[in-house]
Amino acid sequence: MTKATSQKITAFEDVWNSIANFQLAALLGWQDVAQRYRRSNVGAFWLTINMGVLIGALGLVFGTIFNTPMSEFLPFICVGLIVWGYYSQLVNEGCASFIANSETMLQLPIPFFTYVLRTWWRNTIILAHNLVIFPIVLLIFGRFVTFYALLAIPGFFFVSLNLLWMMIILAVLCTRYRDLTQIIQNIMQVGMYVTPIMWQPDRLPGGARSRLMLDFNPFYHLVSVIRDPLLGGTGSLLNWFAVIAMAIIGWLIALVFLNRYRSRITYWL
């Protein structure tokens, strides 16, 4: 794609054209998963097996440490680890969305957002595989999802909106500054420990400091709007307000950001 061609298309048009031709991103994402496990009999379910082992091990260890009944803690950590793995993988792979597709980007006039959607769809397929673990965990303890689980659908929608704008910004920044990818990976590793994934929010000591650690943690809200409905809750109003507000503000920033630097991306590859 030439510089002249890039300048003719705005960021909004780029995103709109990518969504209108989503089948291209979906096909590429599906091929990524199929190619990775082409000669495997189990396929992508190897990731599910690995995730299941991790959930069982960490659930046993941390459930014992926190002296929490397994029937309560294991479903909690199950959803938390599955969702966090999805978020972490999207953010980390989102950093390389343009770099990993540099040859195609330099040769074909495909909207840039298509490559971000490709990464999102590939990891969403893997998420669907891993979610198989959750109903199995519930059945082990004789529990079932409630009607509130339907709230996880709009929760996933708003979460995806937030992750996509994060991926756009990170893809541009990491194309320009390659070392930033390692920094983001370290941030996500730390983020797992400050977000209630392996520990429950109600286990925190009382006080304003503990509350602030949750309220100002964006990933806490992104996890809660999916995890809480699946566990029989609704998520707090603050959780829903935060993810919706972040989606609106984040997309405005991402579109301005992409619109400003879109014509330079191919020169940075």
Coordinates of C-alpha atoms in Angstrom, one line a residue:
M1 CA 0.0 0.0 0.0
T2 CA 1.5 3.3 -1.0
K3 CA 1.5 6.4 1.1
A4 CA -0.9 8.2 -1.3
T5 CA -3.4 5.3 -1.0
S6 CA -3.1 5.4 2.8
Q7 CA -3.8 9.1 3.0
K8 CA -7.0 8.8 1.0
I9 CA -8.7 6.5 3.5
T10 CA -9.6 7.8 7.0
A11 CA -9.4 5.7 10.1
F12 CA -13.2 5.5 10.3
E13 CA -13.4 4.2 6.7
D14 CA -10.6 1.7 7.4
V15 CA -12.5 0.3 10.4
W16 CA -15.9 0.3 8.6
N17 CA -14.5 -1.5 5.5
S18 CA -12.9 -4.1 7.7
I19 CA -16.1 -4.8 9.6
A20 CA -18.1 -4.8 6.3
N21 CA -15.7 -7.5 5.0
F22 CA -15.3 -9.3 8.3
Q23 CA -15.4 -12.7 6.5
L24 CA -11.8 -12.0 5.3
A25 CA -10.6 -11.5 8.9
A26 CA -12.6 -14.5 10.1
L27 CA -11.1 -16.7 7.3
L28 CA -7.6 -15.6 8.1
G29 CA -8.1 -16.1 11.9
W30 CA -9.6 -19.6 11.4
Q31 CA -6.7 -20.6 9.1
D32 CA -4.2 -19.4 11.8
V33 CA -5.8 -21.9 14.3
A34 CA -6.0 -24.7 11.7
Q35 CA -2.4 -24.2 10.6
R36 CA -1.1 -24.2 14.1
Y37 CA -2.7 -27.6 14.9
R38 CA -2.9 -29.1 11.4
R39 CA -1.1 -32.4 12.3
S40 CA -2.6 -32.8 15.8
N41 CA -5.4 -35.2 16.4
V42 CA -6.7 -33.1 19.3
G43 CA -6.2 -29.8 17.6
A44 CA -6.9 -26.6 19.5
F45 CA -8.3 -28.7 22.4
W46 CA -4.7 -29.1 23.5
L47 CA -5.0 -25.5 24.8
T48 CA -8.2 -26.6 26.6
I49 CA -6.4 -29.5 28.2
N50 CA -3.5 -27.3 29.3
M51 CA -6.0 -24.7 30.7
G52 CA -7.9 -27.4 32.5
V53 CA -4.8 -28.7 34.2
L54 CA -3.8 -25.1 35.2
I55 CA -7.2 -24.4 36.6
G56 CA -7.2 -27.6 38.7
A57 CA -3.7 -27.0 40.1
L58 CA -4.1 -23.3 40.9
G59 CA -7.6 -23.9 42.2
L60 CA -6.4 -26.6 44.6
V61 CA -3.4 -24.5 45.8
F62 CA -5.0 -21.1 46.2
G63 CA -8.3 -22.6 47.4
T64 CA -6.4 -24.3 50.2
I65 CA -4.3 -21.2 51.0
F66 CA -7.4 -18.9 51.2
N67 CA -9.4 -21.6 53.0
T68 CA -12.3 -21.3 50.5
P69 CA -14.7 -24.1 49.7
M70 CA -13.8 -25.6 46.3
S71 CA -17.4 -25.5 45.1
E72 CA -17.1 -21.7 45.4
F73 CA -13.5 -21.0 44.5
L74 CA -12.9 -23.4 41.6
P75 CA -15.7 -22.0 39.3
F76 CA -14.4 -18.5 40.3
I77 CA -10.8 -19.1 39.3
C78 CA -11.9 -21.2 36.3
V79 CA -13.7 -18.2 34.6
G80 CA -11.1 -15.8 35.8
L81 CA -8.2 -17.7 34.3
I82 CA -10.0 -18.4 31.0
V83 CA -11.0 -14.8 30.6
W84 CA -7.7 -13.4 31.7
G85 CA -5.9 -15.7 29.3
Y86 CA -8.0 -14.3 26.5
Y87 CA -7.4 -10.7 27.5
S88 CA -3.7 -11.2 27.9
Q89 CA -3.2 -13.0 24.7
L90 CA -5.2 -10.4 22.7
V91 CA -3.2 -7.5 24.2
N92 CA 0.2 -9.2 23.7
E93 CA -0.6 -10.4 20.1
G94 CA -2.3 -7.1 19.3
C95 CA 1.1 -5.4 19.7
A96 CA 2.3 -7.4 16.7
S97 CA -0.8 -7.3 14.6
F98 CA 0.9 -5.2 11.9
I99 CA 4.4 -6.5 12.3
A100 CA 3.3 -10.1 11.9
N101 CA 1.5 -9.2 8.7
S102 CA 4.1 -6.8 7.3
E103 CA 4.6 -8.7 4.0
T104 CA 0.8 -8.6 3.2
M105 CA 0.4 -5.0 4.3
L106 CA 3.2 -3.9 1.9
Q107 CA 1.7 -5.7 -1.0
L108 CA -2.1 -5.7 -0.7
P109 CA -4.5 -2.7 -0.1
I110 CA -6.3 -4.4 2.8
P111 CA -7.7 -2.2 5.6
F112 CA -5.4 -2.2 8.5
F113 CA -8.1 -2.9 11.0
T114 CA -8.6 -6.3 9.3
Y115 CA -5.3 -7.5 10.8
V116 CA -6.5 -6.5 14.3
L117 CA -9.8 -8.3 13.7
R118 CA -7.8 -11.4 12.5
T119 CA -6.0 -11.5 15.9
W120 CA -9.2 -11.0 17.8
W121 CA -11.1 -13.7 15.9
R122 CA -8.2 -16.2 16.2
N123 CA -8.1 -15.8 20.0
T124 CA -11.9 -15.8 20.3
I125 CA -12.0 -19.3 18.7
I126 CA -9.5 -20.4 21.3
L127 CA -11.7 -18.8 24.0
A128 CA -14.6 -20.8 22.8
H129 CA -12.6 -24.0 23.2
N130 CA -11.5 -23.1 26.7
L131 CA -15.0 -22.2 27.8
V132 CA -15.9 -25.9 27.6
I133 CA -14.1 -26.3 30.9
F134 CA -16.6 -24.1 32.8
P135 CA -19.8 -26.2 32.5
I136 CA -17.7 -29.3 33.4
V137 CA -16.5 -27.6 36.6
L138 CA -20.1 -26.6 37.5
L139 CA -21.3 -30.2 36.9
I140 CA -18.6 -31.6 39.2
F141 CA -20.1 -29.5 42.1
G142 CA -23.7 -29.9 41.0
R143 CA -24.1 -26.3 40.1
F144 CA -25.8 -24.7 37.0
V145 CA -25.7 -21.4 35.3
T146 CA -28.6 -19.0 36.1
F147 CA -30.7 -16.7 33.9
Y148 CA -28.2 -13.9 34.7
A149 CA -25.6 -15.8 32.6
L150 CA -27.2 -14.1 29.6
L151 CA -25.7 -10.8 30.8
A152 CA -22.3 -12.3 29.8
I153 CA -23.3 -11.7 26.1
P154 CA -23.5 -7.9 26.3
G155 CA -20.5 -8.1 28.7
F156 CA -18.5 -9.9 26.0
F157 CA -19.6 -7.3 23.4
F158 CA -18.4 -4.4 25.5
V159 CA -15.2 -6.2 26.5
S160 CA -14.4 -6.9 22.8
L161 CA -15.0 -3.2 21.9
N162 CA -12.5 -2.2 24.6
L163 CA -9.9 -4.8 23.6
L164 CA -10.1 -3.8 20.0
W165 CA -9.4 -0.2 20.6
M166 CA -6.5 -1.1 22.8
M167 CA -5.1 -3.4 20.1
I168 CA -5.3 -0.6 17.5
I169 CA -3.3 1.8 19.6
L170 CA -0.8 -0.9 20.7
A171 CA -0.4 -2.2 17.1
V172 CA 0.6 1.3 15.9
L173 CA 2.9 2.1 18.9
C174 CA 4.6 -1.3 18.8
T175 CA 5.2 -1.0 15.0
R176 CA 7.0 2.2 15.7
Y177 CA 8.7 1.3 19.0
R178 CA 9.5 -2.5 18.9
D179 CA 10.8 -2.7 22.4
L180 CA 7.4 -1.6 23.7
T181 CA 6.1 -5.1 23.1
Q182 CA 8.2 -6.5 25.9
I183 CA 7.1 -3.8 28.3
I184 CA 3.4 -4.6 27.6
Q185 CA 4.0 -8.2 28.3
N186 CA 5.5 -7.4 31.6
I187 CA 2.6 -5.1 32.4
M188 CA 0.1 -7.8 31.7
Q189 CA 2.0 -10.3 33.9
V190 CA 1.9 -7.8 36.8
G191 CA -1.8 -7.0 36.0
M192 CA -2.8 -10.7 36.6
Y193 CA -1.7 -10.4 40.2
V194 CA -3.3 -7.0 41.0
T195 CA -6.6 -8.1 39.3
P196 CA -8.9 -10.6 41.2
I197 CA -8.1 -13.6 39.1
M198 CA -6.6 -16.0 41.7
W199 CA -8.0 -14.2 44.7
Q200 CA -11.5 -13.0 45.4
P201 CA -12.4 -9.3 45.9
D202 CA -14.2 -9.9 49.1
R203 CA -11.0 -11.4 50.6
L204 CA -9.4 -7.9 50.5
P205 CA -9.2 -6.1 53.8
G206 CA -11.6 -3.3 54.2
G207 CA -10.7 0.3 53.6
A208 CA -10.5 2.9 50.9
R209 CA -7.1 1.7 49.7
S210 CA -8.4 -1.8 48.9
R211 CA -11.5 -0.4 47.2
L212 CA -9.4 2.0 45.0
M213 CA -7.2 -0.9 43.9
L214 CA -10.3 -2.5 42.3
D215 CA -12.2 0.6 41.2
F216 CA -9.3 2.0 39.2
N217 CA -8.2 -1.3 37.7
P218 CA -9.8 -1.4 34.2
F219 CA -9.2 -5.1 33.9
Y220 CA -11.2 -5.8 37.1
H221 CA -14.3 -4.3 35.4
L222 CA -13.6 -6.1 32.1
V223 CA -13.4 -9.4 33.9
S224 CA -16.4 -8.8 36.2
V225 CA -18.9 -8.1 33.5
I226 CA -18.3 -11.6 32.1
R227 CA -17.4 -13.6 35.2
D228 CA -20.1 -12.3 37.6
P229 CA -23.1 -13.2 35.3
L230 CA -21.6 -16.7 34.7
L231 CA -21.3 -17.2 38.4
G232 CA -24.9 -16.1 39.1
G233 CA -24.4 -12.4 39.7
T234 CA -25.0 -9.3 37.6
G235 CA -21.8 -7.3 38.0
S236 CA -22.0 -3.9 39.8
L237 CA -23.3 -0.7 38.1
L238 CA -19.7 0.6 38.4
N239 CA -18.4 -2.4 36.4
W240 CA -20.9 -1.8 33.6
F241 CA -20.5 2.0 33.6
A242 CA -16.7 1.6 33.5
V243 CA -16.6 -0.8 30.5
I244 CA -19.1 1.3 28.5
A245 CA -17.3 4.6 29.3
M246 CA -14.0 3.1 28.4
A247 CA -15.3 1.7 25.1
I248 CA -16.7 5.1 24.0
I249 CA -13.6 7.2 25.1
G250 CA -11.2 4.5 24.0
W251 CA -12.6 4.3 20.4
L252 CA -12.6 8.1 20.0
I253 CA -8.9 8.1 21.0
A254 CA -8.1 5.1 18.8
L255 CA -9.8 6.6 15.7
V256 CA -7.9 9.9 16.1
F257 CA -4.7 8.0 16.8
L258 CA -5.1 5.7 13.7
N259 CA -6.2 8.5 11.5
R260 CA -3.0 10.5 12.4
Y261 CA -0.5 7.8 12.0
R262 CA -2.1 5.5 9.4
S263 CA -0.1 6.8 6.5
R264 CA 3.2 6.2 8.4
I265 CA 2.6 2.6 9.4
T266 CA 3.9 1.0 6.2
Y267 CA 7.1 3.0 6.5
W268 CA 7.7 1.7 10.0
L269 CA 7.3 -2.0 9.0

